[in-house]
Short mmCIF file of C-alpha atoms in Angstrom, two decimals:
data_model
loop_
_atom_site.label_atom_id
_atom_site.label_comp_id
_atom_site.label_asym_id
_atom_site.label_seq_id
_atom_site.Cartn_x
_atom_site.Cartn_y
_atom_site.Cartn_z
CA LYS A 800 -91.91 109.43 38.56
CA PRO A 801 -90.81 112.55 37.01
CA GLY A 802 -87.55 110.73 34.97
CA GLU A 803 -90.19 108.74 33.55
CA GLN A 804 -92.55 110.88 33.19
CA LYS A 805 -89.81 113.07 30.34
CA LEU A 806 -88.65 109.66 28.49
CA ALA A 807 -92.39 109.36 27.92
CA LYS A 808 -92.92 112.62 26.32
CA GLU A 809 -89.74 112.51 24.06
CA PRO A 810 -90.71 112.93 20.93
CA SER A 811 -90.86 109.64 18.64
CA SER A 812 -87.63 110.13 16.41
CA LEU A 813 -85.86 110.37 19.83
CA GLN A 814 -87.22 106.80 20.35
CA CYS A 815 -84.32 105.63 17.94
CA MET A 816 -80.62 106.20 18.06
CA HIS A 817 -79.61 107.12 14.87
CA LEU A 818 -76.00 106.17 13.82
CA ALA A 819 -74.58 107.23 10.34
CA VAL A 820 -71.07 106.34 8.59
CA VAL A 821 -69.53 106.43 5.35
CA ALA A 822 -67.69 103.18 3.40
CA CYS A 823 -66.09 103.06 0.65
CA GLY A 824 -62.99 100.91 -0.78
CA ASP A 825 -61.74 98.24 1.66
CA ARG A 826 -63.70 99.82 4.99
CA LEU A 827 -66.43 96.85 4.99
CA GLU A 828 -64.95 94.62 7.29
CA GLU A 829 -64.01 97.51 9.68
CA THR A 830 -67.66 99.22 9.26
CA LEU A 831 -69.29 96.23 10.40
CA ILE A 832 -66.62 95.48 13.74
CA MET A 833 -67.75 99.54 14.51
CA LEU A 834 -71.69 98.02 14.08
CA LYS A 835 -71.24 95.37 16.28
CA SER A 836 -69.68 97.08 19.05
CA ALA A 837 -72.95 99.43 18.97
CA VAL A 838 -75.40 96.63 19.03
CA LEU A 839 -73.09 94.68 21.99
CA PHE A 840 -73.70 96.80 24.25
CA SER A 841 -76.37 99.31 23.84
CA SER A 842 -79.95 98.94 25.02
CA ARG A 843 -82.00 101.60 22.84
CA ARG A 844 -83.30 100.79 19.71
CA LEU A 845 -80.81 101.44 17.00
CA CYS A 846 -81.15 102.88 13.37
CA PHE A 847 -77.98 102.49 11.27
CA HIS A 848 -77.67 104.75 8.22
CA ILE A 849 -74.94 103.41 5.92
CA PHE A 850 -73.62 104.96 3.32
CA ALA A 851 -71.84 102.59 0.61
CA GLU A 852 -70.74 102.57 -2.59
CA ASP A 853 -73.37 100.13 -4.82
CA SER A 854 -70.57 97.35 -4.83
CA LEU A 855 -70.67 96.99 -0.68
CA ARG A 856 -74.27 97.38 0.01
CA PRO A 857 -75.02 93.18 -1.02
CA GLU A 858 -72.10 92.27 1.39
CA PHE A 859 -73.44 94.62 4.29
CA GLU A 860 -76.70 93.52 3.74
CA LYS A 861 -75.68 89.25 4.11
CA LYS A 862 -73.51 89.97 7.21
CA LEU A 863 -76.00 91.60 9.58
CA LYS A 864 -78.39 89.18 8.24
CA GLU A 865 -75.92 86.79 9.56
CA TRP A 866 -76.20 88.28 13.16
CA PRO A 867 -78.09 86.27 15.74
CA SER A 868 -81.63 87.17 15.72
CA SER A 869 -81.71 88.49 19.72
CA TYR A 870 -79.40 91.90 18.26
CA THR A 871 -81.11 91.88 14.46
CA LYS A 872 -84.14 92.82 16.22
CA LYS A 873 -82.08 95.74 17.96
CA PHE A 874 -81.32 97.94 15.07
CA GLU A 875 -82.89 98.57 11.58
CA SER A 876 -80.67 99.40 8.47
CA ASN A 877 -81.16 101.49 6.29
CA PHE A 878 -78.60 102.08 3.16
CA TYR A 879 -77.97 105.24 0.69
CA PRO A 880 -76.18 105.27 -2.22
CA ILE A 881 -72.66 108.23 -2.30
CA THR A 882 -73.84 111.91 -3.33
CA PHE A 883 -73.47 114.85 -2.82
CA SER A 884 -76.28 117.90 -3.29
CA VAL A 885 -74.00 120.94 -4.68
CA GLY A 886 -70.72 121.00 -6.44
CA ASN A 887 -68.25 118.63 -8.19
CA ALA A 888 -69.09 114.99 -7.32
CA GLN A 889 -65.66 113.69 -8.24
CA GLU A 890 -64.12 116.72 -6.41
CA TRP A 891 -66.05 115.72 -3.16
CA LYS A 892 -65.51 112.19 -3.47
CA LYS A 893 -61.43 112.53 -3.70
CA LEU A 894 -61.32 115.54 -1.03
CA PHE A 895 -59.61 113.14 1.45
CA LYS A 896 -60.09 109.55 2.15
CA PRO A 897 -62.85 107.57 -0.20
CA CYS A 898 -66.20 109.30 -0.30
CA ALA A 899 -65.51 111.04 3.70
CA ALA A 900 -67.06 114.05 2.96
CA GLN A 901 -70.48 112.35 2.01
CA ARG A 902 -70.54 113.07 6.15
CA LEU A 903 -70.63 117.14 5.03
CA PHE A 904 -74.12 116.53 3.61
CA LEU A 905 -76.00 114.14 6.51
CA PRO A 906 -78.14 116.85 7.40
CA VAL A 907 -79.54 117.73 3.74
CA ILE A 908 -80.16 113.86 2.75
CA LEU A 909 -81.40 112.96 6.06
CA LYS A 910 -84.38 115.47 6.39
CA ASP A 911 -86.85 113.32 8.43
CA VAL A 912 -83.74 112.73 10.93
CA ASP A 913 -83.90 114.90 14.30
CA SER A 914 -80.47 114.62 15.94
CA LEU A 915 -77.76 111.73 14.88
CA LEU A 916 -73.85 110.64 15.79
CA TYR A 917 -72.26 110.27 13.14
CA VAL A 918 -68.28 108.41 13.64
CA ASP A 919 -65.71 106.91 11.10
CA THR A 920 -65.66 104.11 10.21
CA ASP A 921 -62.22 103.13 12.68
CA VAL A 922 -64.49 103.82 15.62
CA LEU A 923 -65.13 100.81 18.46
CA PHE A 924 -68.07 101.72 20.73
CA LEU A 925 -67.01 100.89 24.82
CA ARG A 926 -69.92 101.98 26.20
CA PRO A 927 -73.18 102.21 25.03
CA ILE A 928 -74.06 104.46 22.58
CA ASP A 929 -77.01 105.36 24.70
CA ASP A 930 -74.22 107.56 27.55
CA MET A 931 -73.29 109.73 24.08
CA TRP A 932 -77.33 110.06 22.87
CA HIS A 933 -77.61 111.97 26.57
CA LEU A 934 -75.41 114.62 25.55
CA LEU A 935 -77.41 115.91 23.42
CA ARG A 936 -79.51 116.76 26.17
CA GLU A 937 -76.17 119.41 27.34
CA PHE A 938 -76.78 121.23 24.59
CA ASN A 939 -77.75 124.91 24.82
CA SER A 940 -80.39 127.31 23.19
CA THR A 941 -77.53 127.81 20.16
CA GLN A 942 -75.13 124.75 20.59
CA LEU A 943 -76.13 122.35 17.23
CA ALA A 944 -73.06 119.63 17.26
CA ALA A 945 -70.45 118.21 19.56
CA MET A 946 -67.29 117.07 18.82
CA ALA A 947 -63.43 116.62 20.28
CA PRO A 948 -60.47 118.31 19.89
CA GLU A 949 -57.85 117.23 17.70
CA HIS A 950 -55.53 116.92 20.31
CA GLU A 951 -55.43 118.59 24.05
CA ILE A 952 -51.66 119.73 24.32
CA PRO A 953 -51.32 122.99 21.49
CA LYS A 954 -47.49 122.68 21.36
CA ILE A 955 -47.93 118.83 19.84
CA GLY A 956 -51.47 119.40 17.79
CA TRP A 957 -51.66 119.32 14.09
CA TYR A 958 -53.69 122.31 13.87
CA SER A 959 -51.79 124.52 15.83
CA ARG A 960 -48.43 123.92 14.40
CA PHE A 961 -49.44 123.68 10.68
CA ALA A 962 -53.03 124.56 9.67
CA ARG A 963 -52.73 127.66 6.95
CA HIS A 964 -56.83 128.39 7.30
CA PRO A 965 -59.17 129.43 10.38
CA TYR A 966 -59.76 126.69 12.97
CA TYR A 967 -61.97 126.15 16.31
CA GLY A 968 -60.36 126.99 19.49
CA THR A 969 -56.67 126.32 19.87
CA THR A 970 -55.68 122.80 18.95
CA GLY A 971 -59.15 122.55 16.32
CA LEU A 972 -61.55 119.52 16.21
CA ASN A 973 -61.63 116.04 15.36
CA SER A 974 -64.50 114.77 13.03
CA GLY A 975 -64.37 111.07 13.65
CA VAL A 976 -67.00 111.43 16.46
CA MET A 977 -69.71 113.94 15.52
CA LEU A 978 -73.22 114.27 17.40
CA MET A 979 -75.63 116.55 15.35
CA ASN A 980 -78.65 118.19 15.61
CA LEU A 981 -80.05 118.08 12.42
CA THR A 982 -83.17 120.32 12.90
CA ARG A 983 -81.06 122.83 14.31
CA ILE A 984 -78.64 122.49 11.41
CA ARG A 985 -81.13 122.89 8.89
CA SER A 986 -82.51 125.93 10.32
CA THR A 987 -79.60 127.91 11.25
CA HIS A 988 -77.68 130.40 8.91
CA PHE A 989 -74.26 130.63 9.43
CA LYS A 990 -71.45 133.21 9.98
CA ASN A 991 -68.56 132.59 7.34
CA SER A 992 -65.96 134.30 5.28
CA LEU A 993 -67.90 134.37 1.73
CA ILE A 994 -70.57 137.51 2.50
CA PRO A 995 -71.74 139.37 5.10
CA GLY A 996 -74.92 138.02 5.85
CA GLY A 997 -75.50 133.89 7.31
CA LEU A 998 -75.80 130.82 4.76
CA THR A 999 -77.41 127.99 5.28
CA TRP A 1000 -75.39 125.00 5.81
CA GLU A 1001 -76.00 123.74 2.02
CA GLU A 1002 -75.51 127.07 0.85
CA MET A 1003 -72.38 127.71 2.29
CA LEU A 1004 -70.56 123.96 1.89
CA TYR A 1005 -69.14 124.40 -1.90
CA PRO A 1006 -68.66 128.00 -2.28
CA LEU A 1007 -66.20 127.60 1.74
CA TYR A 1008 -64.49 124.25 -0.16
CA GLN A 1009 -63.76 126.61 -3.46
CA LYS A 1010 -62.13 129.42 -0.49
CA TYR A 1011 -60.06 127.49 1.16
CA LYS A 1012 -59.52 124.16 -0.90
CA ASN A 1013 -55.71 124.83 -1.61
CA TYR A 1014 -54.90 125.27 2.09
CA ILE A 1015 -56.75 121.96 3.44
CA THR A 1016 -55.07 119.05 4.27
CA TRP A 1017 -57.56 117.18 6.49
CA GLY A 1018 -60.60 117.39 3.99
CA ASP A 1019 -63.96 117.53 5.33
CA GLN A 1020 -62.73 118.07 9.11
CA ASP A 1021 -61.25 121.22 7.97
CA LEU A 1022 -63.92 122.62 6.76
CA LEU A 1023 -65.65 121.45 9.90
CA ASN A 1024 -62.62 123.60 11.59
CA ILE A 1025 -63.44 126.44 9.62
CA ILE A 1026 -67.09 126.34 10.11
CA PHE A 1027 -67.16 126.26 13.60
CA TYR A 1028 -64.43 128.93 13.93
CA PHE A 1029 -66.93 131.21 12.19
CA ASN A 1030 -69.63 129.89 14.79
CA PRO A 1031 -68.43 128.95 18.20
CA GLU A 1032 -71.38 129.58 19.65
CA CYS A 1033 -72.88 126.36 17.55
CA LEU A 1034 -70.75 124.00 19.51
CA TYR A 1035 -70.60 121.60 21.89
CA VAL A 1036 -67.20 120.31 22.91
CA PHE A 1037 -67.06 116.69 24.56
CA PRO A 1038 -63.68 115.37 26.33
CA CYS A 1039 -61.20 112.97 24.75
CA GLN A 1040 -62.90 109.59 26.22
CA TRP A 1041 -65.38 110.06 23.78
CA ASN A 1042 -62.89 110.04 20.90
CA TYR A 1043 -59.73 108.60 22.09
CA ARG A 1044 -56.93 108.29 19.85
CA PRO A 1045 -53.46 107.43 19.36
CA ASP A 1046 -52.43 110.49 19.78
CA HIS A 1047 -53.63 110.36 23.36
CA CYS A 1048 -50.89 107.90 24.26
CA MET A 1049 -48.55 107.32 21.84
CA TYR A 1050 -46.14 110.52 23.19
CA GLY A 1051 -47.42 109.55 26.56
CA SER A 1052 -51.44 110.23 28.08
CA ASN A 1053 -52.75 113.38 27.98
CA CYS A 1054 -56.02 112.99 27.79
CA ARG A 1055 -57.39 112.97 31.56
CA GLY A 1056 -61.38 111.88 31.42
CA ALA A 1057 -59.41 108.57 29.76
CA GLU A 1058 -57.96 108.39 32.92
CA GLU A 1059 -60.50 108.87 34.94
CA GLU A 1060 -63.15 107.21 33.74
CA GLY A 1061 -61.77 104.91 31.08
CA VAL A 1062 -62.10 105.31 27.04
CA SER A 1063 -65.66 105.35 25.94
CA ILE A 1064 -65.10 105.32 22.08
CA LEU A 1065 -62.05 104.50 21.06
CA HIS A 1066 -60.54 106.24 16.96
CA GLY A 1067 -58.38 103.57 15.44
CA ASN A 1068 -57.04 106.38 13.06
CA ARG A 1069 -53.35 106.01 11.31
CA GLY A 1070 -54.66 102.78 10.57
CA VAL A 1071 -53.58 101.14 13.62
CA TYR A 1072 -56.12 98.64 13.81
CA HIS A 1073 -54.12 96.59 10.86
CA ASP A 1074 -50.52 97.07 11.69
CA ASP A 1075 -48.34 96.50 14.41
CA LYS A 1076 -47.49 100.32 15.64
CA GLN A 1077 -50.35 100.20 18.03
CA PRO A 1078 -51.15 96.90 19.66
CA THR A 1079 -52.96 97.71 22.23
CA PHE A 1080 -55.75 99.29 19.94
CA LYS A 1081 -55.46 96.59 17.15
CA ALA A 1082 -55.75 94.27 20.65
CA LEU A 1083 -59.31 95.53 21.30
CA TYR A 1084 -60.50 95.24 17.44
CA GLU A 1085 -59.73 91.70 17.33
CA VAL A 1086 -61.18 91.20 20.12
CA ILE A 1087 -64.66 92.69 19.13
CA ARG A 1088 -64.00 91.48 15.93
CA ASP A 1089 -63.65 87.56 16.49
CA PHE A 1090 -66.27 87.58 19.82
CA PRO A 1091 -69.28 85.27 19.17
CA PHE A 1092 -72.23 87.01 19.84
CA GLU A 1093 -74.07 84.60 21.88
CA ASP A 1094 -71.23 83.89 24.58
CA ASN A 1095 -70.42 84.68 27.52
CA LEU A 1096 -68.78 88.61 27.27
CA PHE A 1097 -66.28 88.45 30.32
CA GLN A 1098 -65.29 84.79 29.29
CA SER A 1099 -64.98 85.06 24.97
CA LEU A 1100 -64.10 89.19 25.01
CA TYR A 1101 -62.72 90.52 28.82
CA TYR A 1102 -60.70 87.75 29.40
CA PRO A 1103 -58.99 87.68 25.94
CA LEU A 1104 -58.27 90.79 25.90
CA GLN A 1105 -56.51 91.37 29.06
CA SER A 1106 -54.61 88.62 28.20
CA LYS A 1107 -53.68 90.42 24.87
CA PHE A 1108 -52.87 93.48 26.57
CA LEU A 1109 -50.31 91.58 28.50
CA ASP A 1110 -48.21 91.74 25.46
CA THR A 1111 -48.46 95.20 24.52
CA VAL A 1112 -47.13 96.47 28.49
CA HIS A 1113 -43.80 97.16 26.67
CA THR A 1114 -45.74 100.12 24.46
CA LEU A 1115 -46.42 103.73 25.24
CA CYS A 1116 -50.17 102.70 24.89
CA GLY A 1117 -49.91 99.72 26.21
CA ARG A 1118 -48.58 101.29 29.58
CA ILE A 1119 -51.88 101.94 30.54
CA PRO A 1120 -54.26 99.21 30.24
CA GLN A 1121 -56.88 100.68 32.91
CA VAL A 1122 -57.28 102.87 30.20
CA PHE A 1123 -58.32 101.04 27.84
CA LEU A 1124 -60.10 97.97 29.75
CA LYS A 1125 -61.87 100.71 33.09
CA GLN A 1126 -65.15 101.64 30.83
CA ILE A 1127 -65.52 98.51 28.86
CA GLU A 1128 -65.45 96.30 32.40
CA LYS A 1129 -67.86 98.75 33.66
CA THR A 1130 -70.22 98.20 30.47
CA MET A 1131 -70.07 94.54 30.77
CA LYS A 1132 -71.31 94.73 34.22
CA LYS A 1133 -74.11 96.71 33.28
CA VAL A 1134 -74.90 94.37 30.24
CA TYR A 1135 -74.92 91.57 32.55
CA GLU A 1136 -77.22 92.93 35.34
CA ASN A 1137 -79.38 93.96 32.59
CA ARG A 1138 -79.63 90.40 31.38
CA VAL A 1139 -79.97 88.71 35.22
CA ILE A 1140 -82.79 90.97 35.84
CA VAL A 1141 -85.00 90.45 32.35
CA TYR A 1142 -83.69 86.84 33.06
CA LEU A 1143 -85.28 86.45 37.19
CA GLY A 1144 -88.47 88.77 35.83
CA ALA A 1145 -89.41 86.68 32.79
CA ASN A 1146 -89.22 83.76 35.81
CA HIS A 1147 -91.34 85.57 38.09
CA ARG A 1148 -94.42 85.73 36.18
CA TYR A 1149 -94.30 81.99 35.53
#
């Protein structure tokens, strides 16, 4: 079949879906829950690239090894120290949240990786990463990265009201979920506000920071906004359901894609997994955290989630439970169907 033939011709580097995360300070548990959500639902093999402080690595390795073999065989994990190839390492480390600026250096460090999905530690996958990975095929010839808007409505967006530096589009970009073609990033010369000619990604980072450091609030995310302000043709913008945050429901529902399709990737920024300000987000985090790997997804994940959501209907985000449940229900049905097919196929051979 034509589709099968095309997949067979994909480069071997694309056989593995590369997922990167940067974890410092107290982000160990959050990162593990994010990785767990990725493994639970994805079908293709995953390659984790975990950038972490040296003190966290032993616990990461220990916890990942405790997962059942039926899941550990679905991924490989690679660990890296926190490093910055240009400029002052301490400046980069303190730019925003601990070590967050590390994401800017992924194209430089992961030289053998063609494409990559970067996510913040406070992200949860509610559908297979495979579906996000397919967006790489939608890039045109100039696009080399993909992000979602920071907000859907300019009049309540942060960048459109407060930014003192250039930013992408009308509401800026949120960098908590970022799909990247690293090969293209490494080979591109970017337009900038520093010199008339183009600069490579690595050449541009530190001078850009030096120029705008007194004007940026959100650290590395602001630098990415500045880069894509000058290079808009390089960006693919994906819809809000792929980076769904409290801002999409706490001021009233304003992510149409999530209303129609359900949330694909949940981004619990503002610390909402760990306080009681947005109980709907916290409920999802806790249910995935507490899910016993080998149990039935509907019985031990979906039904407890429905039950927890009943306690959140008095909140703005809790009023729209279907937005949070729609995609994860579809995902679990697919996982269940695939397991039944594999089981029946295995029995058929005997």
